[in-house]
PDB file of C-alpha atoms in Angstrom:
ATOM      1  CA  UNK A  19      -0.128   0.107   0.093  1.00  0.00           C
ATOM      2  CA  UNK A  20       1.028   3.729  -0.503  1.00  0.00           C
ATOM      3  CA  UNK A  21       0.463   4.216   3.098  1.00  0.00           C
ATOM      4  CA  UNK A  22       1.362   1.944   5.982  1.00  0.00           C
ATOM      5  CA  UNK A  23      -1.657   0.416   7.540  1.00  0.00           C
ATOM      6  CA  UNK A  24      -0.397   1.219  10.855  1.00  0.00           C
ATOM      7  CA  UNK A  25      -0.919   4.750  10.220  1.00  0.00           C
ATOM      8  CA  UNK A  26      -4.615   4.446   9.132  1.00  0.00           C
ATOM      9  CA  UNK A  27      -6.789   5.121  12.152  1.00  0.00           C
ATOM     10  CA  UNK A  28     -10.083   4.130  10.723  1.00  0.00           C
ATOM     11  CA  UNK A  29     -11.843   4.211   7.256  1.00  0.00           C
ATOM     12  CA  UNK A  30     -15.018   6.254   6.403  1.00  0.00           C
ATOM     13  CA  UNK A  31     -16.865   4.905   3.302  1.00  0.00           C
ATOM     14  CA  UNK A  32     -19.610   7.343   1.921  1.00  0.00           C
ATOM     15  CA  UNK A  33     -21.345   5.408  -0.777  1.00  0.00           C
ATOM     16  CA  UNK A  34     -24.368   6.236  -2.816  1.00  0.00           C
ATOM     17  CA  UNK A  35     -25.635   8.853  -0.551  1.00  0.00           C
ATOM     18  CA  UNK A  36     -27.918  10.993  -2.500  1.00  0.00           C
ATOM     19  CA  UNK A  37     -31.014   8.963  -2.808  1.00  0.00           C
ATOM     20  CA  UNK A  38     -32.311   9.010   0.715  1.00  0.00           C
ATOM     21  CA  UNK A  39     -35.940   7.866   0.871  1.00  0.00           C
ATOM     22  CA  UNK A  40     -38.209  10.851   1.594  1.00  0.00           C
ATOM     23  CA  UNK A  41     -40.640   8.938   3.704  1.00  0.00           C
ATOM     24  CA  UNK A  42     -38.301   6.496   5.780  1.00  0.00           C
ATOM     25  CA  UNK A  43     -35.641   9.359   6.049  1.00  0.00           C
ATOM     26  CA  UNK A  44     -33.153   6.644   6.851  1.00  0.00           C
ATOM     27  CA  UNK A  45     -29.290   6.805   6.656  1.00  0.00           C
ATOM     28  CA  UNK A  46     -27.891   3.092   6.940  1.00  0.00           C
ATOM     29  CA  UNK A  47     -24.375   2.900   9.074  1.00  0.00           C
ATOM     30  CA  UNK A  48     -22.848  -0.342   8.438  1.00  0.00           C
ATOM     31  CA  UNK A  49     -19.741  -1.345  10.304  1.00  0.00           C
ATOM     32  CA  UNK A  50     -20.757  -0.005  13.818  1.00  0.00           C
ATOM     33  CA  UNK A  51     -19.369  -3.241  15.239  1.00  0.00           C
ATOM     34  CA  UNK A  52     -15.929  -2.797  14.015  1.00  0.00           C
ATOM     35  CA  UNK A  53     -15.098  -0.637  16.998  1.00  0.00           C
ATOM     36  CA  UNK A  54     -16.826   0.259  20.364  1.00  0.00           C
ATOM     37  CA  UNK A  55     -16.197   4.016  19.579  1.00  0.00           C
ATOM     38  CA  UNK A  56     -18.690   3.875  16.804  1.00  0.00           C
ATOM     39  CA  UNK A  57     -22.156   3.291  18.967  1.00  0.00           C
ATOM     40  CA  UNK A  58     -20.740   5.829  21.519  1.00  0.00           C
ATOM     41  CA  UNK A  59     -20.437   8.425  18.806  1.00  0.00           C
ATOM     42  CA  UNK A  60     -23.755   7.683  17.023  1.00  0.00           C
ATOM     43  CA  UNK A  61     -25.623   7.679  20.538  1.00  0.00           C
ATOM     44  CA  UNK A  62     -24.633  11.381  21.117  1.00  0.00           C
ATOM     45  CA  UNK A  63     -25.455  12.678  17.770  1.00  0.00           C
ATOM     46  CA  UNK A  64     -27.228  16.034  17.741  1.00  0.00           C
ATOM     47  CA  UNK A  65     -29.712  15.383  14.950  1.00  0.00           C
ATOM     48  CA  UNK A  66     -33.626  15.754  14.537  1.00  0.00           C
ATOM     49  CA  UNK A  67     -34.906  12.089  14.544  1.00  0.00           C
ATOM     50  CA  UNK A  68     -37.977  12.999  12.814  1.00  0.00           C
ATOM     51  CA  UNK A  69     -35.722  14.156   9.621  1.00  0.00           C
ATOM     52  CA  UNK A  70     -33.050  11.477   9.644  1.00  0.00           C
ATOM     53  CA  UNK A  71     -33.289   8.052  11.225  1.00  0.00           C
ATOM     54  CA  UNK A  72     -29.878   6.257  11.782  1.00  0.00           C
ATOM     55  CA  UNK A  73     -30.202   2.281  10.970  1.00  0.00           C
ATOM     56  CA  UNK A  74     -27.283   0.479  12.289  1.00  0.00           C
ATOM     57  CA  UNK A  75     -25.557  -2.500  11.236  1.00  0.00           C
ATOM     58  CA  UNK A  76     -22.439  -4.218  12.895  1.00  0.00           C
ATOM     59  CA  UNK A  77     -20.843  -5.919  10.066  1.00  0.00           C
ATOM     60  CA  UNK A  78     -17.727  -4.854   8.633  1.00  0.00           C
ATOM     61  CA  UNK A  79     -18.265  -6.975   5.476  1.00  0.00           C
ATOM     62  CA  UNK A  80     -20.158  -5.537   2.585  1.00  0.00           C
ATOM     63  CA  UNK A  81     -20.088  -5.165  -1.222  1.00  0.00           C
ATOM     64  CA  UNK A  82     -18.112  -1.836  -0.888  1.00  0.00           C
ATOM     65  CA  UNK A  83     -14.795  -0.324  -0.489  1.00  0.00           C
ATOM     66  CA  UNK A  84     -14.739  -0.574   3.346  1.00  0.00           C
ATOM     67  CA  UNK A  85     -14.408  -4.441   3.403  1.00  0.00           C
ATOM     68  CA  UNK A  86     -10.761  -4.313   2.241  1.00  0.00           C
ATOM     69  CA  UNK A  87      -9.950  -2.198   5.359  1.00  0.00           C
ATOM     70  CA  UNK A  88     -11.944  -4.256   7.719  1.00  0.00           C
ATOM     71  CA  UNK A  89     -10.204  -7.328   6.537  1.00  0.00           C
ATOM     72  CA  UNK A  90      -6.990  -5.463   7.631  1.00  0.00           C
ATOM     73  CA  UNK A  91      -8.185  -5.057  11.119  1.00  0.00           C
ATOM     74  CA  UNK A  92      -8.943  -1.330  10.583  1.00  0.00           C
ATOM     75  CA  UNK A  93     -12.297  -0.018  12.115  1.00  0.00           C
ATOM     76  CA  UNK A  94     -14.840   0.991   9.162  1.00  0.00           C
ATOM     77  CA  UNK A  95     -18.158   2.876   8.732  1.00  0.00           C
ATOM     78  CA  UNK A  96     -20.181   2.447   5.704  1.00  0.00           C
ATOM     79  CA  UNK A  97     -22.755   5.409   5.143  1.00  0.00           C
ATOM     80  CA  UNK A  98     -25.557   4.369   2.584  1.00  0.00           C
ATOM     81  CA  UNK A  99     -28.760   5.722   1.770  1.00  0.00           C
ATOM     82  CA  UNK A 100     -30.108   2.491   0.398  1.00  0.00           C
ATOM     83  CA  UNK A 101     -30.908   0.870  -2.771  1.00  0.00           C
ATOM     84  CA  UNK A 102     -33.564   2.375  -5.357  1.00  0.00           C
ATOM     85  CA  UNK A 103     -35.203   1.370  -8.639  1.00  0.00           C
ATOM     86  CA  UNK A 104     -32.722   3.422 -10.332  1.00  0.00           C
ATOM     87  CA  UNK A 105     -29.638   1.694  -8.544  1.00  0.00           C
ATOM     88  CA  UNK A 106     -26.802   1.270 -10.963  1.00  0.00           C
ATOM     89  CA  UNK A 107     -29.007   2.240 -13.983  1.00  0.00           C
ATOM     90  CA  UNK A 108     -28.550   5.322 -16.434  1.00  0.00           C
ATOM     91  CA  UNK A 109     -31.833   6.468 -15.071  1.00  0.00           C
ATOM     92  CA  UNK A 110     -30.205   7.519 -11.756  1.00  0.00           C
ATOM     93  CA  UNK A 111     -30.407  11.180 -12.928  1.00  0.00           C
ATOM     94  CA  UNK A 112     -29.056  14.409 -10.980  1.00  0.00           C
ATOM     95  CA  UNK A 113     -32.592  15.726 -10.546  1.00  0.00           C
ATOM     96  CA  UNK A 114     -33.568  12.766  -8.169  1.00  0.00           C
ATOM     97  CA  UNK A 115     -30.820  13.301  -5.865  1.00  0.00           C
ATOM     98  CA  UNK A 116     -32.468  14.045  -2.305  1.00  0.00           C
ATOM     99  CA  UNK A 117     -30.033  17.137  -1.539  1.00  0.00           C
ATOM    100  CA  UNK A 118     -31.583  18.005   1.794  1.00  0.00           C
ATOM    101  CA  UNK A 119     -31.199  14.211   2.833  1.00  0.00           C
ATOM    102  CA  UNK A 120     -27.656  14.289   1.792  1.00  0.00           C
ATOM    103  CA  UNK A 121     -26.930  17.350   3.569  1.00  0.00           C
ATOM    104  CA  UNK A 122     -28.299  15.887   6.876  1.00  0.00           C
ATOM    105  CA  UNK A 123     -26.183  12.737   6.086  1.00  0.00           C
ATOM    106  CA  UNK A 124     -22.991  14.471   5.718  1.00  0.00           C
ATOM    107  CA  UNK A 125     -23.590  16.486   9.028  1.00  0.00           C
ATOM    108  CA  UNK A 126     -23.873  13.207  10.803  1.00  0.00           C
ATOM    109  CA  UNK A 127     -20.818  11.908   9.111  1.00  0.00           C
ATOM    110  CA  UNK A 128     -18.915  15.198  10.339  1.00  0.00           C
ATOM    111  CA  UNK A 129     -20.155  14.756  13.850  1.00  0.00           C
ATOM    112  CA  UNK A 130     -18.967  11.313  14.059  1.00  0.00           C
ATOM    113  CA  UNK A 131     -15.411  12.301  12.564  1.00  0.00           C
ATOM    114  CA  UNK A 132     -15.006  15.142  14.651  1.00  0.00           C
ATOM    115  CA  UNK A 133     -15.797  13.219  17.944  1.00  0.00           C
ATOM    116  CA  UNK A 134     -13.205  10.463  16.933  1.00  0.00           C
ATOM    117  CA  UNK A 135     -10.435  12.731  15.678  1.00  0.00           C
ATOM    118  CA  UNK A 136     -10.178  14.129  19.194  1.00  0.00           C
ATOM    119  CA  UNK A 137      -9.214  10.584  20.261  1.00  0.00           C
ATOM    120  CA  UNK A 138      -5.904   8.479  19.692  1.00  0.00           C
ATOM    121  CA  UNK A 139      -5.851   5.155  18.196  1.00  0.00           C
ATOM    122  CA  UNK A 140      -9.449   3.743  17.462  1.00  0.00           C
ATOM    123  CA  UNK A 141      -9.753   0.302  18.893  1.00  0.00           C
ATOM    124  CA  UNK A 142     -10.729  -2.530  16.340  1.00  0.00           C
ATOM    125  CA  UNK A 143     -13.299  -5.544  16.955  1.00  0.00           C
ATOM    126  CA  UNK A 144     -14.123  -8.215  14.666  1.00  0.00           C
ATOM    127  CA  UNK A 145     -17.937  -8.871  13.713  1.00  0.00           C
ATOM    128  CA  UNK A 146     -19.651 -12.014  13.547  1.00  0.00           C
ATOM    129  CA  UNK A 147     -20.443 -11.899   9.635  1.00  0.00           C
ATOM    130  CA  UNK A 148     -16.738 -12.040   8.746  1.00  0.00           C
ATOM    131  CA  UNK A 149     -17.184 -15.553   7.294  1.00  0.00           C
ATOM    132  CA  UNK A 150     -19.510 -13.966   4.613  1.00  0.00           C
ATOM    133  CA  UNK A 151     -16.579 -12.616   2.767  1.00  0.00           C
ATOM    134  CA  UNK A 152     -15.757 -15.914   1.190  1.00  0.00           C
ATOM    135  CA  UNK A 153     -19.618 -16.431   0.057  1.00  0.00           C
ATOM    136  CA  UNK A 154     -20.072 -16.868  -3.747  1.00  0.00           C
ATOM    137  CA  UNK A 155     -23.515 -16.700  -5.467  1.00  0.00           C
ATOM    138  CA  UNK A 156     -24.426 -18.761  -8.371  1.00  0.00           C
ATOM    139  CA  UNK A 157     -27.858 -17.653  -8.575  1.00  0.00           C
ATOM    140  CA  UNK A 158     -30.064 -14.341  -7.816  1.00  0.00           C
ATOM    141  CA  UNK A 159     -33.355 -13.873  -6.517  1.00  0.00           C
ATOM    142  CA  UNK A 160     -33.966 -10.653  -8.414  1.00  0.00           C
ATOM    143  CA  UNK A 161     -34.845  -8.607  -5.449  1.00  0.00           C
ATOM    144  CA  UNK A 162     -33.883  -5.222  -3.858  1.00  0.00           C
ATOM    145  CA  UNK A 163     -33.453  -5.616  -0.131  1.00  0.00           C
ATOM    146  CA  UNK A 164     -34.538  -2.993   2.189  1.00  0.00           C
ATOM    147  CA  UNK A 165     -31.364  -2.229   4.195  1.00  0.00           C
ATOM    148  CA  UNK A 166     -33.443   0.182   6.369  1.00  0.00           C
ATOM    149  CA  UNK A 167     -35.737  -2.490   7.737  1.00  0.00           C
ATOM    150  CA  UNK A 168     -35.144  -3.283  11.337  1.00  0.00           C
ATOM    151  CA  UNK A 169     -37.646  -6.064  11.873  1.00  0.00           C
ATOM    152  CA  UNK A 170     -36.981  -9.991  11.791  1.00  0.00           C
ATOM    153  CA  UNK A 171     -36.610 -11.171   8.130  1.00  0.00           C
ATOM    154  CA  UNK A 172     -35.819  -9.531   4.850  1.00  0.00           C
ATOM    155  CA  UNK A 173     -38.067  -7.034   3.662  1.00  0.00           C
ATOM    156  CA  UNK A 174     -38.232  -6.800  -0.146  1.00  0.00           C
ATOM    157  CA  UNK A 175     -38.009  -3.100  -1.346  1.00  0.00           C
ATOM    158  CA  UNK A 176     -38.350  -3.807  -5.137  1.00  0.00           C
ATOM    159  CA  UNK A 177     -38.723  -6.909  -7.539  1.00  0.00           C
ATOM    160  CA  UNK A 178     -36.852  -7.198 -10.756  1.00  0.00           C
ATOM    161  CA  UNK A 179     -39.031  -8.115 -13.770  1.00  0.00           C
ATOM    162  CA  UNK A 180     -38.465 -11.697 -15.206  1.00  0.00           C
ATOM    163  CA  UNK A 181     -36.180 -12.652 -12.480  1.00  0.00           C
ATOM    164  CA  UNK A 182     -37.126 -15.826 -10.023  1.00  0.00           C
ATOM    165  CA  UNK A 183     -38.625 -13.640  -7.531  1.00  0.00           C
ATOM    166  CA  UNK A 184     -41.121 -11.650 -10.145  1.00  0.00           C
ATOM    167  CA  UNK A 185     -41.736 -15.068 -11.864  1.00  0.00           C
ATOM    168  CA  UNK A 186     -42.780 -16.740  -8.710  1.00  0.00           C
ATOM    169  CA  UNK A 187     -45.150 -13.765  -7.421  1.00  0.00           C
ATOM    170  CA  UNK A 188     -43.004 -12.051  -4.797  1.00  0.00           C
ATOM    171  CA  UNK A 189     -43.876  -8.444  -4.109  1.00  0.00           C
ATOM    172  CA  UNK A 190     -42.118  -5.471  -2.866  1.00  0.00           C
ATOM    173  CA  UNK A 191     -43.272  -5.089   0.567  1.00  0.00           C
ATOM    174  CA  UNK A 192     -43.126  -8.813   1.231  1.00  0.00           C
ATOM    175  CA  UNK A 193     -40.845  -9.863   4.353  1.00  0.00           C
ATOM    176  CA  UNK A 194     -39.109 -12.972   3.544  1.00  0.00           C
ATOM    177  CA  UNK A 195     -39.033 -15.116   6.878  1.00  0.00           C
ATOM    178  CA  UNK A 196     -38.026 -18.645   5.432  1.00  0.00           C
ATOM    179  CA  UNK A 197     -36.387 -20.203   2.523  1.00  0.00           C
ATOM    180  CA  UNK A 198     -36.585 -23.898   2.468  1.00  0.00           C
ATOM    181  CA  UNK A 199     -35.903 -25.143   6.078  1.00  0.00           C
ATOM    182  CA  UNK A 200     -33.909 -22.024   6.800  1.00  0.00           C
ATOM    183  CA  UNK A 201     -35.523 -19.184   9.049  1.00  0.00           C
ATOM    184  CA  UNK A 202     -34.501 -15.904   7.541  1.00  0.00           C
ATOM    185  CA  UNK A 203     -33.902 -13.421  10.374  1.00  0.00           C
ATOM    186  CA  UNK A 204     -31.925 -10.856   8.433  1.00  0.00           C
ATOM    187  CA  UNK A 205     -29.939 -10.077   5.196  1.00  0.00           C
ATOM    188  CA  UNK A 206     -26.952 -12.507   6.304  1.00  0.00           C
ATOM    189  CA  UNK A 207     -29.124 -15.484   6.834  1.00  0.00           C
ATOM    190  CA  UNK A 208     -30.609 -14.836   3.466  1.00  0.00           C
ATOM    191  CA  UNK A 209     -27.110 -14.441   1.715  1.00  0.00           C
ATOM    192  CA  UNK A 210     -26.236 -17.666   3.228  1.00  0.00           C
ATOM    193  CA  UNK A 211     -28.933 -19.415   1.522  1.00  0.00           C
ATOM    194  CA  UNK A 212     -28.404 -17.849  -1.715  1.00  0.00           C
ATOM    195  CA  UNK A 213     -24.709 -18.947  -1.473  1.00  0.00           C
ATOM    196  CA  UNK A 214     -25.635 -22.640  -1.293  1.00  0.00           C
ATOM    197  CA  UNK A 215     -28.069 -22.824  -4.446  1.00  0.00           C
ATOM    198  CA  UNK A 216     -27.426 -23.583  -7.917  1.00  0.00           C
ATOM    199  CA  UNK A 217     -29.240 -22.486 -11.122  1.00  0.00           C
ATOM    200  CA  UNK A 218     -32.352 -24.760 -11.506  1.00  0.00           C
ATOM    201  CA  UNK A 219     -32.795 -25.424  -7.854  1.00  0.00           C
ATOM    202  CA  UNK A 220     -36.372 -24.827  -6.539  1.00  0.00           C
ATOM    203  CA  UNK A 221     -37.039 -23.692  -3.100  1.00  0.00           C
ATOM    204  CA  UNK A 222     -40.131 -22.730  -1.287  1.00  0.00           C
ATOM    205  CA  UNK A 223     -40.018 -19.110   0.007  1.00  0.00           C
ATOM    206  CA  UNK A 224     -42.114 -17.893   2.902  1.00  0.00           C
ATOM    207  CA  UNK A 225     -43.103 -14.356   3.064  1.00  0.00           C
ATOM    208  CA  UNK A 226     -45.255 -12.090   5.437  1.00  0.00           C
ATOM    209  CA  UNK A 227     -47.719 -10.175   3.211  1.00  0.00           C
ATOM    210  CA  UNK A 228     -50.091  -7.766   4.825  1.00  0.00           C
ATOM    211  CA  UNK A 229     -49.805  -9.602   7.951  1.00  0.00           C
ATOM    212  CA  UNK A 230     -50.159 -13.088   6.521  1.00  0.00           C
ATOM    213  CA  UNK A 231     -47.773 -15.930   5.632  1.00  0.00           C
ATOM    214  CA  UNK A 232     -47.806 -16.577   1.896  1.00  0.00           C
ATOM    215  CA  UNK A 233     -45.505 -19.677   0.473  1.00  0.00           C
ATOM    216  CA  UNK A 234     -44.148 -19.084  -2.903  1.00  0.00           C
ATOM    217  CA  UNK A 235     -42.362 -21.933  -4.921  1.00  0.00           C
ATOM    218  CA  UNK A 236     -39.156 -20.086  -6.575  1.00  0.00           C
ATOM    219  CA  UNK A 237     -36.991 -21.511  -9.349  1.00  0.00           C
ATOM    220  CA  UNK A 238     -33.531 -20.133  -9.435  1.00  0.00           C
TER     221      UNK A 238
END
C-alpha cells in the first residue's frame, strides 16, 4: 500500500448517499461493530430524529470499499442511503438526488469524524459476519433488499422483472421469513441460503404479506 496500514486510524466509506427515501428518511450505517467507539459516537449525535433516522448494522463486511480495510483489522463505517429502482442504472439522474437528505447525512458523518479525531488510536473489533466474505453466489433472487428494515426477516424493497422472485409472484413489501428449511432473520441468513443454491434449484420461500404468511415456490 502507498500508506502504511499502521498509520490508518479508521476508514469512512461514503457510498451512494444521494437517494435517501423521503418517507423513511433512513441513513444506513454499516460497520458499527468494528469499534466500540462507533456506537458511542452515534448515541450522542445532535440530530432531529424526525428528519433523519439512523439504521445500524454491525458487520464490517459488505459489497463496497470498506471491506478491504476491515479485513486488515481497521475500524470502518459505511454510510449508505439505500438501494432504489434506479440503482446502478442510467436512469439515476441528477434531478432525483435528495440534496436535503444528503446534507443531513453529511452532517452526521462530520459529527462522527470530529468526535473520533479528538481521540488517539481507535480500537478495532471483529464482527460475527466475517465469514460472509468467502460466500459466492451462482444464483440471484432478483430483489432489492430494504436495508433500512429493522424487523425480523428480509423486507423486499423492489422486485426485478423476469427474475425468479417476479416469476414466483413475490412483491415489494413482502418480508422473507423462511427459505426452504432455513429461518431468515436478516440479510445475512438470506445471503447464506443464496450462496448454497445452484441454477435450476427450486425452493419454497415464505413471506409475510399484509400480516399473513404466503408461501411461493421459486425456481432459481
